[in-house]
Coordinates of C-alpha atoms in Angstrom, one line a residue:
M1 CA 1.0 2.9 7.9
N2 CA -0.5 -0.7 7.3
Q3 CA -2.8 -2.0 9.7
K4 CA -0.4 -4.3 11.4
A5 CA 1.9 -1.5 12.4
K6 CA -0.8 0.7 13.6
K7 CA -1.9 -2.4 15.8
I8 CA 1.4 -2.9 17.1
S9 CA 1.8 0.7 17.7
L10 CA -1.6 1.0 19.7
Y11 CA -0.6 -2.1 21.8
G12 CA 3.0 -0.5 22.6
M13 CA 1.3 2.9 23.7
L14 CA -1.4 0.9 25.8
L15 CA 1.6 -1.1 27.3
A16 CA 3.7 2.1 27.9
L17 CA 0.5 4.0 29.5
S18 CA -0.1 0.9 31.9
M19 CA 3.6 1.1 33.1
V20 CA 3.4 4.8 33.4
L21 CA 0.3 4.3 35.6
S22 CA 1.9 1.6 37.8
Y23 CA 4.8 4.0 38.4
I24 CA 2.8 7.0 39.2
E25 CA 0.6 4.7 41.6
A26 CA 4.0 3.5 43.3
I27 CA 5.0 7.2 44.0
L28 CA 1.7 8.6 44.9
P29 CA 1.3 9.2 48.8
F30 CA -2.0 7.5 48.7
S31 CA -2.5 5.9 51.9
I32 CA -6.0 4.8 53.8
G33 CA -4.0 3.1 56.4
V34 CA -4.5 -0.3 55.3
P35 CA -1.2 -2.1 53.8
G36 CA -1.4 -3.2 50.3
V37 CA -4.6 -1.1 49.1
K38 CA -3.8 0.5 46.0
L39 CA -6.1 2.4 43.5
G40 CA -5.3 0.1 40.6
L41 CA -4.4 2.9 38.1
P42 CA -3.1 0.3 35.5
N43 CA -6.4 -1.4 35.4
I44 CA -7.9 1.5 33.4
V45 CA -5.8 0.2 30.6
T46 CA -6.9 -3.4 31.2
V47 CA -11.1 -2.3 31.3
V48 CA -10.5 0.2 28.4
G49 CA -8.6 -2.6 26.4
L50 CA -11.3 -5.5 27.1
Y51 CA -13.9 -3.1 25.4
S52 CA -11.6 -1.4 22.9
I53 CA -9.1 -4.1 21.5
G54 CA -10.4 -7.5 22.6
T55 CA -9.4 -10.1 25.1
P56 CA -6.0 -11.7 23.6
A57 CA -4.4 -8.2 23.1
T58 CA -5.5 -6.9 26.4
L59 CA -4.2 -10.3 28.2
L60 CA -0.7 -10.0 26.4
I61 CA -0.4 -6.2 27.4
S62 CA -1.6 -6.8 31.0
F63 CA 0.7 -9.7 31.5
A64 CA 3.6 -7.9 29.8
R65 CA 2.9 -4.9 32.2
I66 CA 2.9 -7.1 35.2
L67 CA 6.2 -8.9 34.3
L68 CA 8.1 -5.7 33.3
V69 CA 6.9 -3.5 36.3
A70 CA 7.9 -6.4 38.6
M71 CA 11.1 -6.7 37.0
S72 CA 11.7 -2.8 37.3
F73 CA 10.4 -2.0 40.5
G74 CA 9.7 -5.2 42.5
N75 CA 10.8 -8.8 43.1
A76 CA 9.5 -12.4 42.5
M77 CA 7.1 -11.9 45.3
T78 CA 5.6 -8.9 43.5
I79 CA 5.2 -11.3 40.4
A80 CA 3.6 -13.9 42.2
Y81 CA 1.0 -11.4 43.9
S82 CA 0.3 -9.6 40.8
L83 CA -0.1 -12.7 38.7
A84 CA -2.4 -14.3 41.4
G85 CA -4.6 -11.4 41.5
F86 CA -4.4 -10.6 37.8
F87 CA -5.7 -14.0 36.5
L88 CA -8.6 -14.4 39.0
S89 CA -9.7 -10.7 38.3
F90 CA -9.2 -11.2 34.6
G91 CA -11.2 -14.2 34.6
G92 CA -14.0 -12.8 36.5
M93 CA -14.2 -9.5 34.3
L94 CA -14.5 -11.7 31.2
L95 CA -17.3 -13.4 32.7
L96 CA -19.1 -10.3 33.8
K97 CA -18.4 -8.8 30.3
S98 CA -19.8 -11.8 28.6
W99 CA -23.1 -11.0 30.6
Q100 CA -23.0 -7.2 29.1
L101 CA -22.4 -5.7 32.2
S102 CA -21.3 -2.0 32.7
R103 CA -17.6 -1.4 32.6
T104 CA -18.0 0.0 36.2
A105 CA -19.6 -3.3 37.3
V106 CA -16.8 -5.3 35.4
S107 CA -14.3 -3.2 37.1
I108 CA -15.7 -3.6 40.5
C109 CA -15.6 -7.5 40.0
G110 CA -11.8 -7.1 38.8
G111 CA -11.1 -4.8 41.9
V112 CA -12.6 -7.5 44.6
L113 CA -11.2 -10.5 43.0
H114 CA -7.8 -9.1 42.5
N115 CA -7.5 -8.4 45.9
L116 CA -8.9 -11.8 46.7
G117 CA -6.3 -13.4 44.5
Q118 CA -3.6 -11.6 46.4
L119 CA -5.1 -12.5 49.8
L120 CA -5.3 -16.1 48.8
T121 CA -1.8 -16.0 47.7
A122 CA -0.4 -14.6 50.8
M123 CA -2.5 -17.0 52.8
L124 CA -0.6 -20.1 50.9
L125 CA 2.8 -18.5 50.9
L126 CA 2.7 -17.3 54.5
H127 CA 0.7 -20.0 55.8
S128 CA -1.6 -18.1 57.7
P129 CA -5.4 -18.6 57.2
Q130 CA -6.1 -15.9 59.6
L131 CA -5.3 -13.5 56.8
L132 CA -8.9 -13.9 55.6
L133 CA -10.0 -11.9 58.4
Y134 CA -8.6 -8.8 56.4
F135 CA -11.0 -9.6 53.3
P136 CA -13.9 -7.4 54.4
V137 CA -11.5 -4.4 54.3
L138 CA -10.1 -5.7 51.0
L139 CA -13.6 -6.2 49.9
A140 CA -14.6 -2.6 50.3
A141 CA -11.1 -1.3 49.0
G142 CA -11.7 -3.4 45.9
I143 CA -15.4 -1.9 45.5
A144 CA -14.3 1.5 45.7
A145 CA -11.3 1.4 43.6
G146 CA -13.1 -0.7 41.1
A147 CA -16.0 1.9 40.7
A148 CA -13.5 4.6 40.3
I149 CA -11.3 2.6 37.5
G150 CA -14.7 1.7 36.0
L151 CA -15.9 4.8 35.8
T152 CA -12.8 6.5 34.6
A153 CA -12.4 3.6 31.7
G154 CA -15.9 4.0 30.6
A155 CA -15.2 7.9 29.9
L156 CA -11.8 7.3 28.4
S157 CA -13.5 4.5 26.1
T158 CA -15.5 7.0 24.2
H159 CA -12.4 9.1 23.3
L160 CA -10.6 6.0 22.5
H161 CA -13.4 4.3 20.3
R162 CA -13.2 7.8 18.3
F163 CA -9.5 7.6 18.0
L164 CA -9.5 4.2 17.1
Q165 CA -11.9 4.8 14.3
R166 CA -9.5 7.4 12.7
L167 CA -6.7 5.0 12.4

């Protein structure tokens, strides 16, 4: 198989994995009693991708996942909230990655900024600045979920690196 076909296959597998993780997250009975708080399982693929396949491919895979998941399981509001959170978090993760911080630190930044992006979107769409009072809860959730995702991505990156070397 030529290199281009291998890349396309890898990107397709990562997109499929991120969609499966989105679905698993949607059906998990995970709740800490705070509306909207999720683990962010698909972000494992995003963090691994940033360190393994590069920014453009990771951006494309993540963007495609958001659109496909929203069309499959969500609605227009899902797309708005997801994209707002994604673009803010992706930009922050790129910045921290350029500073050569750990995957866990980059992921924590992503988790916090994702929550902030969604909160700002809600404030804008609902014309409710009072929602900002919810930020401390979302900050704590973003730190916890981001740390868990970052640690998982770090462990998986080692195995993926070995796999990619064999391609």
